[in-house]
Short mmCIF file of N, CA and C in Angstrom, two decimals:
data_model
loop_
_atom_site.label_atom_id
_atom_site.label_comp_id
_atom_site.label_asym_id
_atom_site.label_seq_id
_atom_site.Cartn_x
_atom_site.Cartn_y
_atom_site.Cartn_z
N MET A 1 -59.59 4.06 -16.75
CA MET A 1 -58.73 4.75 -17.69
C MET A 1 -59.40 6.06 -18.09
N THR A 2 -58.62 7.09 -18.11
CA THR A 2 -59.12 8.40 -18.54
C THR A 2 -58.96 8.53 -20.06
N PRO A 3 -59.66 9.48 -20.65
CA PRO A 3 -59.46 9.73 -22.08
C PRO A 3 -58.00 10.05 -22.42
N GLU A 4 -57.34 10.78 -21.56
CA GLU A 4 -55.94 11.14 -21.79
C GLU A 4 -55.05 9.90 -21.77
N GLU A 5 -55.32 8.98 -20.85
CA GLU A 5 -54.56 7.73 -20.79
C GLU A 5 -54.81 6.89 -22.04
N PHE A 6 -56.05 6.91 -22.52
CA PHE A 6 -56.38 6.21 -23.76
C PHE A 6 -55.56 6.80 -24.91
N ALA A 7 -55.49 8.12 -24.98
CA ALA A 7 -54.73 8.78 -26.05
C ALA A 7 -53.25 8.41 -25.98
N THR A 8 -52.71 8.37 -24.79
CA THR A 8 -51.31 8.00 -24.61
C THR A 8 -51.08 6.55 -25.04
N GLU A 9 -51.97 5.68 -24.64
CA GLU A 9 -51.86 4.25 -24.95
C GLU A 9 -51.96 3.98 -26.45
N THR A 10 -52.84 4.70 -27.13
CA THR A 10 -53.09 4.44 -28.55
C THR A 10 -52.34 5.37 -29.49
N GLY A 11 -51.87 6.50 -28.97
CA GLY A 11 -51.16 7.46 -29.81
C GLY A 11 -52.07 8.27 -30.72
N VAL A 12 -53.35 8.40 -30.38
CA VAL A 12 -54.28 9.16 -31.22
C VAL A 12 -54.05 10.66 -31.05
N SER A 13 -54.45 11.40 -32.06
CA SER A 13 -54.33 12.85 -32.02
C SER A 13 -55.40 13.45 -31.12
N ARG A 14 -55.25 14.73 -30.82
CA ARG A 14 -56.24 15.44 -30.02
C ARG A 14 -57.61 15.44 -30.71
N GLU A 15 -57.61 15.60 -32.03
CA GLU A 15 -58.85 15.61 -32.78
C GLU A 15 -59.55 14.24 -32.72
N THR A 16 -58.77 13.18 -32.83
CA THR A 16 -59.33 11.83 -32.75
C THR A 16 -59.85 11.57 -31.35
N LEU A 17 -59.13 12.01 -30.35
CA LEU A 17 -59.58 11.85 -28.97
C LEU A 17 -60.91 12.57 -28.77
N ASP A 18 -61.07 13.75 -29.38
CA ASP A 18 -62.34 14.47 -29.28
C ASP A 18 -63.49 13.67 -29.90
N ARG A 19 -63.20 12.96 -30.97
CA ARG A 19 -64.22 12.11 -31.59
C ARG A 19 -64.61 10.97 -30.65
N PHE A 20 -63.63 10.39 -29.97
CA PHE A 20 -63.93 9.35 -28.99
C PHE A 20 -64.72 9.90 -27.81
N ARG A 21 -64.42 11.12 -27.40
CA ARG A 21 -65.20 11.74 -26.32
C ARG A 21 -66.66 11.91 -26.73
N LEU A 22 -66.88 12.34 -27.96
CA LEU A 22 -68.25 12.48 -28.46
C LEU A 22 -68.93 11.11 -28.52
N TYR A 23 -68.22 10.09 -28.97
CA TYR A 23 -68.74 8.73 -29.00
C TYR A 23 -69.16 8.31 -27.59
N ALA A 24 -68.30 8.52 -26.60
CA ALA A 24 -68.61 8.16 -25.21
C ALA A 24 -69.84 8.91 -24.72
N SER A 25 -69.96 10.18 -25.07
CA SER A 25 -71.11 10.98 -24.66
C SER A 25 -72.40 10.44 -25.27
N LEU A 26 -72.37 10.16 -26.56
CA LEU A 26 -73.55 9.60 -27.23
C LEU A 26 -73.91 8.23 -26.64
N LEU A 27 -72.91 7.43 -26.40
CA LEU A 27 -73.14 6.10 -25.85
C LEU A 27 -73.81 6.19 -24.48
N THR A 28 -73.33 7.07 -23.64
CA THR A 28 -73.89 7.25 -22.31
C THR A 28 -75.33 7.75 -22.38
N ARG A 29 -75.58 8.69 -23.27
CA ARG A 29 -76.92 9.25 -23.42
C ARG A 29 -77.91 8.22 -23.96
N TRP A 30 -77.52 7.49 -24.97
CA TRP A 30 -78.41 6.49 -25.59
C TRP A 30 -78.56 5.25 -24.71
N GLN A 31 -77.61 4.98 -23.87
CA GLN A 31 -77.66 3.79 -23.01
C GLN A 31 -78.91 3.80 -22.13
N ARG A 32 -79.37 4.98 -21.75
CA ARG A 32 -80.55 5.09 -20.89
C ARG A 32 -81.79 4.51 -21.56
N ALA A 33 -81.90 4.66 -22.90
CA ALA A 33 -83.08 4.20 -23.63
C ALA A 33 -82.87 2.88 -24.37
N VAL A 34 -81.64 2.63 -24.78
CA VAL A 34 -81.32 1.43 -25.56
C VAL A 34 -80.19 0.70 -24.86
N ASN A 35 -80.36 -0.57 -24.63
CA ASN A 35 -79.32 -1.36 -23.97
C ASN A 35 -78.17 -1.62 -24.94
N LEU A 36 -77.23 -0.69 -25.00
CA LEU A 36 -76.13 -0.78 -25.95
C LEU A 36 -74.95 -1.58 -25.41
N ILE A 37 -74.66 -1.40 -24.13
CA ILE A 37 -73.54 -2.11 -23.49
C ILE A 37 -74.02 -2.67 -22.15
N GLY A 38 -73.29 -3.63 -21.63
CA GLY A 38 -73.65 -4.23 -20.35
C GLY A 38 -73.51 -3.23 -19.20
N LYS A 39 -74.39 -3.32 -18.24
CA LYS A 39 -74.35 -2.43 -17.06
C LYS A 39 -72.98 -2.44 -16.40
N SER A 40 -72.36 -3.62 -16.32
CA SER A 40 -71.08 -3.74 -15.61
C SER A 40 -69.93 -3.06 -16.35
N THR A 41 -70.13 -2.70 -17.64
CA THR A 41 -69.05 -2.07 -18.40
C THR A 41 -69.26 -0.57 -18.62
N GLU A 42 -70.37 -0.03 -18.13
CA GLU A 42 -70.67 1.38 -18.34
C GLU A 42 -69.58 2.30 -17.77
N SER A 43 -69.01 1.94 -16.65
CA SER A 43 -68.00 2.80 -16.03
C SER A 43 -66.60 2.58 -16.60
N ASP A 44 -66.47 1.65 -17.53
CA ASP A 44 -65.15 1.31 -18.07
C ASP A 44 -65.13 1.37 -19.60
N ILE A 45 -65.82 2.35 -20.16
CA ILE A 45 -65.94 2.46 -21.62
C ILE A 45 -64.58 2.58 -22.31
N TRP A 46 -63.68 3.34 -21.72
CA TRP A 46 -62.40 3.63 -22.38
C TRP A 46 -61.52 2.40 -22.53
N VAL A 47 -61.57 1.49 -21.57
CA VAL A 47 -60.78 0.25 -21.68
C VAL A 47 -61.60 -0.85 -22.31
N ARG A 48 -62.73 -1.14 -21.73
CA ARG A 48 -63.53 -2.31 -22.11
C ARG A 48 -64.04 -2.24 -23.54
N HIS A 49 -64.31 -1.04 -24.03
CA HIS A 49 -64.87 -0.93 -25.38
C HIS A 49 -63.92 -0.24 -26.36
N PHE A 50 -63.45 0.94 -26.03
CA PHE A 50 -62.60 1.67 -26.97
C PHE A 50 -61.23 1.02 -27.13
N LEU A 51 -60.52 0.77 -26.05
CA LEU A 51 -59.18 0.19 -26.14
C LEU A 51 -59.23 -1.24 -26.67
N ASP A 52 -60.19 -2.03 -26.19
CA ASP A 52 -60.33 -3.40 -26.70
C ASP A 52 -60.53 -3.42 -28.21
N SER A 53 -61.31 -2.49 -28.72
CA SER A 53 -61.55 -2.42 -30.17
C SER A 53 -60.33 -1.86 -30.90
N ALA A 54 -59.72 -0.83 -30.34
CA ALA A 54 -58.59 -0.16 -30.98
C ALA A 54 -57.38 -1.08 -31.15
N GLN A 55 -57.24 -2.06 -30.28
CA GLN A 55 -56.08 -2.94 -30.37
C GLN A 55 -56.08 -3.77 -31.67
N LEU A 56 -57.22 -3.84 -32.35
CA LEU A 56 -57.29 -4.55 -33.62
C LEU A 56 -56.72 -3.75 -34.79
N HIS A 57 -56.70 -2.44 -34.65
CA HIS A 57 -56.32 -1.56 -35.76
C HIS A 57 -54.97 -1.90 -36.39
N PRO A 58 -53.92 -2.13 -35.62
CA PRO A 58 -52.62 -2.45 -36.26
C PRO A 58 -52.64 -3.77 -37.03
N HIS A 59 -53.63 -4.61 -36.79
CA HIS A 59 -53.68 -5.92 -37.43
C HIS A 59 -54.59 -5.97 -38.65
N LEU A 60 -55.20 -4.85 -39.00
CA LEU A 60 -56.07 -4.83 -40.17
C LEU A 60 -55.23 -4.98 -41.43
N ALA A 61 -55.69 -5.86 -42.30
CA ALA A 61 -55.02 -6.04 -43.57
C ALA A 61 -55.54 -5.02 -44.58
N GLU A 62 -54.70 -4.66 -45.52
CA GLU A 62 -55.18 -3.81 -46.61
C GLU A 62 -56.20 -4.62 -47.39
N GLY A 63 -57.30 -4.04 -47.68
CA GLY A 63 -58.33 -4.78 -48.40
C GLY A 63 -59.47 -3.90 -48.79
N PRO A 64 -60.52 -4.53 -49.30
CA PRO A 64 -61.63 -3.76 -49.83
C PRO A 64 -62.52 -3.12 -48.78
N GLY A 65 -62.42 -3.51 -47.53
CA GLY A 65 -63.27 -2.91 -46.51
C GLY A 65 -63.31 -3.75 -45.25
N LEU A 66 -64.21 -3.35 -44.35
CA LEU A 66 -64.34 -4.00 -43.06
C LEU A 66 -65.80 -4.30 -42.80
N LEU A 67 -66.10 -5.51 -42.37
CA LEU A 67 -67.47 -5.94 -42.08
C LEU A 67 -67.55 -6.33 -40.61
N ASP A 68 -68.40 -5.63 -39.86
CA ASP A 68 -68.62 -5.89 -38.44
C ASP A 68 -70.01 -6.49 -38.28
N LEU A 69 -70.07 -7.77 -37.97
CA LEU A 69 -71.35 -8.48 -37.83
C LEU A 69 -71.82 -8.43 -36.39
N GLY A 70 -73.09 -8.09 -36.20
CA GLY A 70 -73.64 -7.97 -34.85
C GLY A 70 -73.01 -6.79 -34.13
N SER A 71 -73.06 -5.64 -34.76
CA SER A 71 -72.31 -4.46 -34.32
C SER A 71 -72.71 -3.89 -32.97
N GLY A 72 -73.96 -4.04 -32.58
CA GLY A 72 -74.40 -3.50 -31.30
C GLY A 72 -74.17 -2.01 -31.22
N ALA A 73 -73.28 -1.61 -30.33
CA ALA A 73 -72.96 -0.19 -30.13
C ALA A 73 -71.80 0.28 -31.00
N GLY A 74 -71.37 -0.57 -31.94
CA GLY A 74 -70.31 -0.16 -32.87
C GLY A 74 -68.93 -0.68 -32.53
N PHE A 75 -68.87 -1.71 -31.71
CA PHE A 75 -67.57 -2.28 -31.33
C PHE A 75 -67.35 -3.59 -32.06
N PRO A 76 -66.28 -3.72 -32.80
CA PRO A 76 -65.17 -2.77 -32.97
C PRO A 76 -65.28 -1.86 -34.18
N GLY A 77 -66.27 -2.07 -35.06
CA GLY A 77 -66.31 -1.38 -36.35
C GLY A 77 -66.22 0.13 -36.30
N ALA A 78 -67.03 0.78 -35.48
CA ALA A 78 -67.02 2.25 -35.43
C ALA A 78 -65.71 2.78 -34.86
N VAL A 79 -65.16 2.08 -33.88
CA VAL A 79 -63.86 2.49 -33.31
C VAL A 79 -62.80 2.42 -34.40
N LEU A 80 -62.80 1.36 -35.18
CA LEU A 80 -61.81 1.21 -36.25
C LEU A 80 -62.02 2.26 -37.34
N ALA A 81 -63.28 2.64 -37.59
CA ALA A 81 -63.55 3.73 -38.55
C ALA A 81 -62.98 5.05 -38.04
N ILE A 82 -63.12 5.33 -36.76
CA ILE A 82 -62.55 6.55 -36.18
C ILE A 82 -61.04 6.54 -36.35
N LEU A 83 -60.44 5.36 -36.24
CA LEU A 83 -58.99 5.23 -36.36
C LEU A 83 -58.51 5.18 -37.80
N GLY A 84 -59.44 5.27 -38.75
CA GLY A 84 -59.04 5.38 -40.15
C GLY A 84 -59.37 4.21 -41.05
N ALA A 85 -60.01 3.17 -40.54
CA ALA A 85 -60.42 2.06 -41.41
C ALA A 85 -61.38 2.59 -42.47
N LYS A 86 -61.23 2.11 -43.67
CA LYS A 86 -62.05 2.58 -44.80
C LYS A 86 -63.16 1.57 -45.12
N ASP A 87 -64.23 2.07 -45.71
CA ASP A 87 -65.33 1.25 -46.20
C ASP A 87 -65.84 0.30 -45.12
N VAL A 88 -66.24 0.86 -43.99
CA VAL A 88 -66.71 0.08 -42.84
C VAL A 88 -68.21 -0.18 -42.96
N HIS A 89 -68.59 -1.44 -42.87
CA HIS A 89 -69.99 -1.86 -42.91
C HIS A 89 -70.34 -2.49 -41.57
N LEU A 90 -71.41 -1.99 -40.96
CA LEU A 90 -71.90 -2.51 -39.69
C LEU A 90 -73.23 -3.21 -39.94
N VAL A 91 -73.35 -4.45 -39.46
CA VAL A 91 -74.58 -5.21 -39.62
C VAL A 91 -75.19 -5.44 -38.24
N GLU A 92 -76.42 -4.97 -38.06
CA GLU A 92 -77.10 -5.07 -36.76
C GLU A 92 -78.59 -5.27 -37.01
N SER A 93 -79.19 -6.22 -36.31
CA SER A 93 -80.61 -6.52 -36.53
C SER A 93 -81.55 -5.67 -35.68
N ASP A 94 -81.08 -5.11 -34.57
CA ASP A 94 -81.91 -4.32 -33.67
C ASP A 94 -82.06 -2.91 -34.23
N SER A 95 -83.28 -2.52 -34.56
CA SER A 95 -83.51 -1.21 -35.18
C SER A 95 -83.10 -0.06 -34.27
N ARG A 96 -83.25 -0.22 -32.96
CA ARG A 96 -82.86 0.85 -32.02
C ARG A 96 -81.34 1.03 -32.02
N LYS A 97 -80.60 -0.06 -32.08
CA LYS A 97 -79.14 0.03 -32.14
C LYS A 97 -78.70 0.61 -33.48
N CYS A 98 -79.41 0.27 -34.54
CA CYS A 98 -79.11 0.86 -35.85
C CYS A 98 -79.33 2.37 -35.83
N ALA A 99 -80.37 2.81 -35.14
CA ALA A 99 -80.62 4.25 -35.02
C ALA A 99 -79.46 4.93 -34.31
N PHE A 100 -78.95 4.29 -33.27
CA PHE A 100 -77.77 4.82 -32.57
C PHE A 100 -76.58 4.87 -33.52
N LEU A 101 -76.33 3.80 -34.24
CA LEU A 101 -75.19 3.75 -35.14
C LEU A 101 -75.29 4.80 -36.23
N ARG A 102 -76.49 5.03 -36.73
CA ARG A 102 -76.68 6.08 -37.76
C ARG A 102 -76.40 7.47 -37.19
N GLU A 103 -76.85 7.70 -35.95
CA GLU A 103 -76.59 8.99 -35.31
C GLU A 103 -75.09 9.17 -35.04
N LEU A 104 -74.44 8.11 -34.59
CA LEU A 104 -72.99 8.15 -34.37
C LEU A 104 -72.28 8.46 -35.68
N ASP A 105 -72.65 7.78 -36.74
CA ASP A 105 -72.05 8.00 -38.05
C ASP A 105 -72.28 9.43 -38.52
N ARG A 106 -73.49 9.95 -38.32
CA ARG A 106 -73.81 11.31 -38.73
C ARG A 106 -72.98 12.34 -37.97
N GLN A 107 -72.94 12.20 -36.65
CA GLN A 107 -72.24 13.20 -35.83
C GLN A 107 -70.72 13.15 -36.01
N LEU A 108 -70.18 11.97 -36.27
CA LEU A 108 -68.72 11.85 -36.42
C LEU A 108 -68.29 11.87 -37.89
N ALA A 109 -69.26 11.90 -38.81
CA ALA A 109 -68.98 11.93 -40.25
C ALA A 109 -68.00 10.83 -40.64
N LEU A 110 -68.32 9.59 -40.25
CA LEU A 110 -67.42 8.47 -40.50
C LEU A 110 -67.62 7.82 -41.87
N GLY A 111 -68.79 8.01 -42.47
CA GLY A 111 -69.05 7.42 -43.77
C GLY A 111 -69.25 5.91 -43.73
N MET A 112 -69.70 5.40 -42.57
CA MET A 112 -69.95 3.96 -42.45
C MET A 112 -71.27 3.62 -43.15
N THR A 113 -71.42 2.35 -43.50
CA THR A 113 -72.66 1.85 -44.04
C THR A 113 -73.30 0.97 -42.97
N ILE A 114 -74.52 1.32 -42.59
CA ILE A 114 -75.24 0.58 -41.55
C ILE A 114 -76.28 -0.30 -42.24
N HIS A 115 -76.21 -1.60 -41.98
CA HIS A 115 -77.17 -2.55 -42.54
C HIS A 115 -78.05 -3.06 -41.41
N GLU A 116 -79.34 -2.74 -41.49
CA GLU A 116 -80.29 -3.27 -40.50
C GLU A 116 -80.77 -4.62 -41.02
N ALA A 117 -80.10 -5.68 -40.58
CA ALA A 117 -80.40 -7.01 -41.09
C ALA A 117 -79.88 -8.06 -40.12
N ARG A 118 -80.47 -9.23 -40.21
CA ARG A 118 -79.97 -10.36 -39.46
C ARG A 118 -78.80 -10.97 -40.23
N ILE A 119 -77.88 -11.55 -39.51
CA ILE A 119 -76.73 -12.18 -40.16
C ILE A 119 -77.23 -13.38 -40.86
#
């Protein structure tokens, strides 16, 4: 799936698609040093990670926030934050993955809270 096909499938704006492109770029760059996603899914980021996570967005209930346990590379929490979920908390025990999540949050200005902790 191309980024454009992802945009068509999800109905995201051009600006939101640009944020996903930056996410994909960061993910690819950090993957070399930190095992963020499985080797077999590296070539299918747009479907396997972004679209799989985005499909949850219409089902989010109105509430005080979102808690993503064992966030890894930010799926689904960071994707849902890009799509507009508010008060997103990501919990991850691996300090290297937390560093990635903090950089993702900084570059995309998502306002997520990253908790480096075991569940």
